[in-house]
Tab-separated table of C-alpha atoms and ligand atoms in Angstrom:
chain	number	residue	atom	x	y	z
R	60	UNK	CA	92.979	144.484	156.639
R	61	UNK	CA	91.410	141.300	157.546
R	62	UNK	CA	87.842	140.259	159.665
R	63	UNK	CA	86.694	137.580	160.839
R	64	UNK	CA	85.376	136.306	164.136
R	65	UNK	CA	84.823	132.412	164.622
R	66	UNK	CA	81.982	131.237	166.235
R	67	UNK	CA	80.297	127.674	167.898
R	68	UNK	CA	78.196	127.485	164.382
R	69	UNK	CA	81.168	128.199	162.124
R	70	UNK	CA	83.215	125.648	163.440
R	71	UNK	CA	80.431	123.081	163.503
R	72	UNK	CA	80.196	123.667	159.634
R	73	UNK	CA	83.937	122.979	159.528
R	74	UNK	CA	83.486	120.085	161.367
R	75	UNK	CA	81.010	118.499	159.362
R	76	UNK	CA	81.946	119.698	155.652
R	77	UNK	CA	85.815	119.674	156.426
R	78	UNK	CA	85.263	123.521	154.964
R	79	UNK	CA	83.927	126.987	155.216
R	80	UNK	CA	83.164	129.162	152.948
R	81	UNK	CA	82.092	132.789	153.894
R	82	UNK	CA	81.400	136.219	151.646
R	83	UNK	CA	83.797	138.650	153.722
R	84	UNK	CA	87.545	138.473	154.939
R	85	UNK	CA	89.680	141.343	153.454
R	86	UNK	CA	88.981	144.325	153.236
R	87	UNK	CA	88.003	145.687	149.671
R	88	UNK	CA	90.522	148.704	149.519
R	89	UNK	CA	93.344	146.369	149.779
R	90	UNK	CA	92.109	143.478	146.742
R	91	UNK	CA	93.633	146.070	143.740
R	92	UNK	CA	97.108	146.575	145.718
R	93	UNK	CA	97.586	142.853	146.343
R	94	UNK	CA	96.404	141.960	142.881
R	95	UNK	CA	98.980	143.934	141.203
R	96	UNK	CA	101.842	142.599	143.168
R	97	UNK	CA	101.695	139.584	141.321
R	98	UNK	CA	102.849	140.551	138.022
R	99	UNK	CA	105.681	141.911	139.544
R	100	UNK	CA	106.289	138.513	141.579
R	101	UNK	CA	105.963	136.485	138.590
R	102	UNK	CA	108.649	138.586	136.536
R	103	UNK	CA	111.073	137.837	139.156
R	104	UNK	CA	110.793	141.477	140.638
R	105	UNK	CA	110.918	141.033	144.302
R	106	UNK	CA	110.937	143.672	146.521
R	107	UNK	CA	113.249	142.164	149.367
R	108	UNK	CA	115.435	140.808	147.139
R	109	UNK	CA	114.985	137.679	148.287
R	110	UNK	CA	113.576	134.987	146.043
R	111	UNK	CA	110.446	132.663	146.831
R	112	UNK	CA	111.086	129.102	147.854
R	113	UNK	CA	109.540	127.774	144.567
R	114	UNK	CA	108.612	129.946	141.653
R	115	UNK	CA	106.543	127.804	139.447
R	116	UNK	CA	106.002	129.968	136.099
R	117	UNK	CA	108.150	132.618	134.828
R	118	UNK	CA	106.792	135.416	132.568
R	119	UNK	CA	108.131	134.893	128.679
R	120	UNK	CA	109.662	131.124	129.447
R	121	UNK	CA	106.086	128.817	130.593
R	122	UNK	CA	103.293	128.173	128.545
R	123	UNK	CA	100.541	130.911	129.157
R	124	UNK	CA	97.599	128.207	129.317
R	125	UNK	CA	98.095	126.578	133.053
R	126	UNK	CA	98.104	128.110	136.199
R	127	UNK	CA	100.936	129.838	137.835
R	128	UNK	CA	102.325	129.742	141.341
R	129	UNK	CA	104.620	130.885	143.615
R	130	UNK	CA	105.562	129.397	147.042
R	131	UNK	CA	106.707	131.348	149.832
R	132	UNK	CA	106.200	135.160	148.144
R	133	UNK	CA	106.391	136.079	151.849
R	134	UNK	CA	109.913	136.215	151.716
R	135	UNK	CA	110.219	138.229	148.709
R	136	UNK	CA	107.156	140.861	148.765
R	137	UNK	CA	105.982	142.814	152.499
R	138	UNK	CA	102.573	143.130	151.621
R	139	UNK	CA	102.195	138.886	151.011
R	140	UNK	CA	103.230	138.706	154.105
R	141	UNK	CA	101.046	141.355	155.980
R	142	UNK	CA	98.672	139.381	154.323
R	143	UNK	CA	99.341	135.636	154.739
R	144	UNK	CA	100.965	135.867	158.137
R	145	UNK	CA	97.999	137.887	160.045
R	146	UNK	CA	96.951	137.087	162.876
R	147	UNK	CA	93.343	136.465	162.376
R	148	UNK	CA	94.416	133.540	159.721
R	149	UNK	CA	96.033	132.004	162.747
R	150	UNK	CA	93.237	132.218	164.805
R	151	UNK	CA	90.758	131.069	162.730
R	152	UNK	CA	92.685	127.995	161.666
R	153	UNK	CA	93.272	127.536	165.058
R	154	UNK	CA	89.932	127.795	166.016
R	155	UNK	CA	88.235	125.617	163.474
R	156	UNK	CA	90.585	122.423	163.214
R	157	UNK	CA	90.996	122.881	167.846
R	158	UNK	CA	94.587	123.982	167.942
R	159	UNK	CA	96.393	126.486	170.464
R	160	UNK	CA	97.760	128.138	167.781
R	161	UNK	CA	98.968	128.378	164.468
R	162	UNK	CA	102.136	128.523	162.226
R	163	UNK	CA	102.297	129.689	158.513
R	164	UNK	CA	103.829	126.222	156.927
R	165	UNK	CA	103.806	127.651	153.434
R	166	UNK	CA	102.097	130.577	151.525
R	167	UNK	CA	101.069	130.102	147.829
R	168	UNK	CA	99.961	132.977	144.774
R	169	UNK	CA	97.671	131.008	142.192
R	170	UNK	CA	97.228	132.878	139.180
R	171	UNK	CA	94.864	130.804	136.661
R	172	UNK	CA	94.564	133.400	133.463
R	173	UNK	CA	91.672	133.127	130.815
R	174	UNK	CA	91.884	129.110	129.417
R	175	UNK	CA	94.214	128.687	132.153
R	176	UNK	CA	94.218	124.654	133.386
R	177	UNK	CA	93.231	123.047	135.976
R	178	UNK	CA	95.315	121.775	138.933
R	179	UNK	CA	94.552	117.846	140.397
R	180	UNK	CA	92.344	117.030	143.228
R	181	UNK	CA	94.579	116.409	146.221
R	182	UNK	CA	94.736	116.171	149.982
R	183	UNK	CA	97.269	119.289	151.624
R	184	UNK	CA	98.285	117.012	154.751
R	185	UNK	CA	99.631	114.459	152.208
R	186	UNK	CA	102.181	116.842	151.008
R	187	UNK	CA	103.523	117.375	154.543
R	188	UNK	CA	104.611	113.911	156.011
R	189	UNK	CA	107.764	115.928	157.075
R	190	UNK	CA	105.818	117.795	159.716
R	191	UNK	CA	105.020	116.050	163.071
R	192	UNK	CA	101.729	116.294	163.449
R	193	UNK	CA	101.049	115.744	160.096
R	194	UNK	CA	97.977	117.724	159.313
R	195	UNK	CA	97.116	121.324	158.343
R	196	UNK	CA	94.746	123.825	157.518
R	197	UNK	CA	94.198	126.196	154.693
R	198	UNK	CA	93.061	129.870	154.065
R	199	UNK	CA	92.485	130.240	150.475
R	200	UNK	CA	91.428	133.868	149.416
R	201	UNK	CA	90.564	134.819	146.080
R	202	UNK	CA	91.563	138.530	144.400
R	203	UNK	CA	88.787	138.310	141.770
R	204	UNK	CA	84.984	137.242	142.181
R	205	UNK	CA	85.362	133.620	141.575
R	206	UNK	CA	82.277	131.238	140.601
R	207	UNK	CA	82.797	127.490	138.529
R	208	UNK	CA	83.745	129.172	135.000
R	209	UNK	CA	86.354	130.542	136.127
R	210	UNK	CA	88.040	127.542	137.123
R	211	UNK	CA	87.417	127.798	141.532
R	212	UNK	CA	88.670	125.633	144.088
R	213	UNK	CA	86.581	122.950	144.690
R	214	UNK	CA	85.945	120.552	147.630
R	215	UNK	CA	84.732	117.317	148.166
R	216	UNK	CA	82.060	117.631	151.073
R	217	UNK	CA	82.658	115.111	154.300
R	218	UNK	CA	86.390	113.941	152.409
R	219	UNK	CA	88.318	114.858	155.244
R	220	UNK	CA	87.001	111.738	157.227
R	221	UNK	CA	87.737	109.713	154.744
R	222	UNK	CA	91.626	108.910	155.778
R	223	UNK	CA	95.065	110.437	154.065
R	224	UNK	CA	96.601	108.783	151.396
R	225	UNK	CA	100.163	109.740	149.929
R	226	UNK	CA	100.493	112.590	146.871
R	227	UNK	CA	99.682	110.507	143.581
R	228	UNK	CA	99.513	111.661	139.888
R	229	UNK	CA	100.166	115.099	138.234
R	230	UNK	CA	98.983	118.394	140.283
R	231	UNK	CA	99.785	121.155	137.135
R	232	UNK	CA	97.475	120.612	133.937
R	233	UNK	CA	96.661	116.906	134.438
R	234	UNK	CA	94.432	115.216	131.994
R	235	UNK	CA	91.664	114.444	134.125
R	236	UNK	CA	91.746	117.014	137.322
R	237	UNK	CA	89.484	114.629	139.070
R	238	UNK	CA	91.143	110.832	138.579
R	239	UNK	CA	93.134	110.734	141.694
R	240	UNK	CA	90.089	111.715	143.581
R	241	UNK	CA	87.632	108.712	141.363
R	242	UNK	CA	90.255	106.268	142.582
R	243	UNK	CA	90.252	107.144	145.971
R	244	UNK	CA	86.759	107.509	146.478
R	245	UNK	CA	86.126	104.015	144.594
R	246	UNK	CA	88.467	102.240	146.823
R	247	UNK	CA	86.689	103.403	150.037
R	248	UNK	CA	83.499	102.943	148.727
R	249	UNK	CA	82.327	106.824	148.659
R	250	UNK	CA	79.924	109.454	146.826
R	251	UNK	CA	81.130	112.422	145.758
R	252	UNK	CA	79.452	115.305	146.242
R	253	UNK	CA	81.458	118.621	144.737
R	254	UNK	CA	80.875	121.948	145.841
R	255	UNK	CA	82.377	124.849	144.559
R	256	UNK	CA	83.856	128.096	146.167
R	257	UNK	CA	81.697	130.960	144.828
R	258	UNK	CA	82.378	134.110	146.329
R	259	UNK	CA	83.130	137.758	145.689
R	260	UNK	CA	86.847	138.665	145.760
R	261	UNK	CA	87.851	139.293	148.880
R	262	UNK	CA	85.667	136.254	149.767
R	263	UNK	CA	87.428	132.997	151.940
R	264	UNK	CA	87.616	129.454	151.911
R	265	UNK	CA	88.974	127.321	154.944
R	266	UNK	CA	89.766	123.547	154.252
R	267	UNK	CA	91.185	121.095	156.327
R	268	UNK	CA	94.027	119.471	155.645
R	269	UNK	CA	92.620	115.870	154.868
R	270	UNK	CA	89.370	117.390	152.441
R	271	UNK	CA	89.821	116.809	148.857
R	272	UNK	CA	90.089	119.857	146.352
R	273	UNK	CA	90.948	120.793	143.328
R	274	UNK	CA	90.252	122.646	140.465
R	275	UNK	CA	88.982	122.809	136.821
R	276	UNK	CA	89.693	125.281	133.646
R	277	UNK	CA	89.246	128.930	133.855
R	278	UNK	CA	86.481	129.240	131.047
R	279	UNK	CA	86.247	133.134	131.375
R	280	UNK	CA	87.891	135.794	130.136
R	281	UNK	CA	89.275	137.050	133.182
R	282	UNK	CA	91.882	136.288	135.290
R	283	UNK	CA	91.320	134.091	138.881
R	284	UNK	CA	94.058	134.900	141.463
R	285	UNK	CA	94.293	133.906	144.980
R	286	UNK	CA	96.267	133.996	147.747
R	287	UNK	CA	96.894	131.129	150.262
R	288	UNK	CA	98.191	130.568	154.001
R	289	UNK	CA	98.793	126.999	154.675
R	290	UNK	CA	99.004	126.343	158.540
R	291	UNK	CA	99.952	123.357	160.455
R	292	UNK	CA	99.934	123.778	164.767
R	293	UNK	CA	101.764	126.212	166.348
R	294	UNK	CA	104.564	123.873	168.494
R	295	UNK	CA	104.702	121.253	164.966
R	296	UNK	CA	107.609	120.243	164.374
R	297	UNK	CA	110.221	118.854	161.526
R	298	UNK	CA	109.950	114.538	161.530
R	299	UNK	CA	113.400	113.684	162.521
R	300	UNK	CA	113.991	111.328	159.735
R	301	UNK	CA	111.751	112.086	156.726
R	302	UNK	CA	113.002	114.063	154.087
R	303	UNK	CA	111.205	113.554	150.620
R	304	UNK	CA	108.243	114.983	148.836
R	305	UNK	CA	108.177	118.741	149.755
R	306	UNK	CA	110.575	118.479	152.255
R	307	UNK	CA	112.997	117.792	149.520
R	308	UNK	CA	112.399	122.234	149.474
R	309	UNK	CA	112.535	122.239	152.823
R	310	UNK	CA	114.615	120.760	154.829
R	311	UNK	CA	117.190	123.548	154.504
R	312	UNK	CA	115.607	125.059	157.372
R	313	UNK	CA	115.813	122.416	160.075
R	314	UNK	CA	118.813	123.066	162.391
R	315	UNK	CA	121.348	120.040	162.722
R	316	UNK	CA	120.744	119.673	166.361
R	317	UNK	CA	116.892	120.697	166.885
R	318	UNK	CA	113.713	119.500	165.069
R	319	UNK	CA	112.109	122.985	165.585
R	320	UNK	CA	109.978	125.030	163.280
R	321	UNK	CA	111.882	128.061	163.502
R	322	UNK	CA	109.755	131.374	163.446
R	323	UNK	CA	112.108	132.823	161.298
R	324	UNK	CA	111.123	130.430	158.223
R	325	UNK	CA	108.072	129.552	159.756
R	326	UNK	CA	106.143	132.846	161.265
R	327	UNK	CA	103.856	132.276	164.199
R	328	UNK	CA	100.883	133.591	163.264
R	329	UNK	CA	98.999	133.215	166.369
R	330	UNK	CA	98.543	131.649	170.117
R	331	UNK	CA	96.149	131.067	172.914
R	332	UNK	CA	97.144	133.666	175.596
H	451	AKG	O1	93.610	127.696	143.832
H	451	AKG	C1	93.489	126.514	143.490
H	451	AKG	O2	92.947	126.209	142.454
H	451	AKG	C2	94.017	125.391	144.337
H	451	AKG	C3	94.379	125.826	145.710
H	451	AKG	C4	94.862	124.743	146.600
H	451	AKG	O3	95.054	123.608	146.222
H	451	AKG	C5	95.090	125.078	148.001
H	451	AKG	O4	95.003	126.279	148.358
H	451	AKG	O5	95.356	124.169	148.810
């Protein structure tokens, strides 16, 4: 389903760029089958009968102009999670940010349709102070060819040495996609230097957890979907005490008397034999 083998030259690249960007990670004959689960998804028609942690947009009820997303489709849809919980996500994260191994944190479906808006620059590691270590890695793979006009994730070269700084401003449909980033980047006295994820579907993009992205408006007329793994180390655990932001979501899975990720909310994904 998936390929990918990590290498001294990839990780370097990683290292430097706080990304990696590369042509070929799933398989073509799966792209149409995972593409059309997400109309299903998004109608609330899940085939576990379970329902995703956070379901963003719902078909008929949100505005058809801004990007939709659901949180967690793993739990709701077998084929997510074939997808977002294989092994070789795990390894590579593991691989490129020096872990043992890897746990799937969150999984996300991003659906930005023709026009739809952009979503605000941000750092992922920001959004999970509730996680001891706080850091994490991303696997973002798009379902459709994706190039600027159609609204692809974008990073901010080098901006994961540049320090974390706590969520601020709006992530759906802001204003200006790219203010919180201008701020930051002013403070600490950097350049910005964009690039942007342009890749055939089935493509990937890894991103550490401190790099900037975002991304802008899909100017096409066809629709940009991807799916995500988010990944944090494989023996993280809960923070004992802090409970707001995301964890807010949560927090319903940490047991009273342990501050363990448990694999049953939190698949393992992969570890160093
Ligand atoms: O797909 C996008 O535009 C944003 C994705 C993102 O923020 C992420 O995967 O961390």
């Amino acid at each position: 389903m998936i390929s990918l083998k990590i290498n001294k030259q990839l990780i370097d690249n990683f290292s430097h760029d706080g990304f990696l960007i590369l042509e070929n990670f799933i398989f073509a004959k799966y792209l149409e089958k995972i593409r059309n689960r997400f109309e299903p998804l998004f109608k609330g028609k899940f085939e576990t009968g379970i329902e995703p942690d956070e379901w963003n947009w719902k078909f008929g009820k949100d505005p058809k102009d801004v990007t939709r997303q659901i949180c967690n489709a793993w739990k709701s849809d077998r084929l997510v999670f074939e997808i977002v919980s294989n092994k070789i996500i795990g390894e590579c994260c593991s691989k490129l940010m020096n872990w043992k191994g890897a746990k799937l944190i969150q999984d996300n479906l991003l659906w930005k349709p023709p026009g739809g808006k952009s979503l605000g620059f941000h750092q992922d590691a920001a959004y999970d102070d509730w996680i001891i270590p706080q850091t994490m890695a991303t696997c973002w793979m798009p379902l459709d060819d994706v190039s600027k006009n159609t609204g692809t994730l974008e990073y901010v070269r080098g901006s994961h040495k540049w320090g974390l700084q706590p969520p601020k401003g709006k992530f759906h449909s802001p204003d200006d996609y790219k203010k919180e980033l201008k701020n930051f980047a002013k403070k600490i006295n950097k350049k910005i230097e964009i690039v942007y994820v342009e890749v055939p579907a089935g493509g990937v993009a890894f991103h550490h957890g401190r790099t900037w992205h975002g991304s802008g408006i899909n100017e096409t007329l066809s629709h940009r979907r991807a799916i995500v793994s988010h990944c944090v180390p494989h023996d993280a655990k809960f923070h004992p005490t802090n409970i707001g932001g995301t964890a807010k979501i949560y927090k319903k899975y940490k047991k009273n008397d342990s501050n363990e990720l448990d694999e049953k909310y939190f698949p393992l994904l992969w570890k160093e034999s």
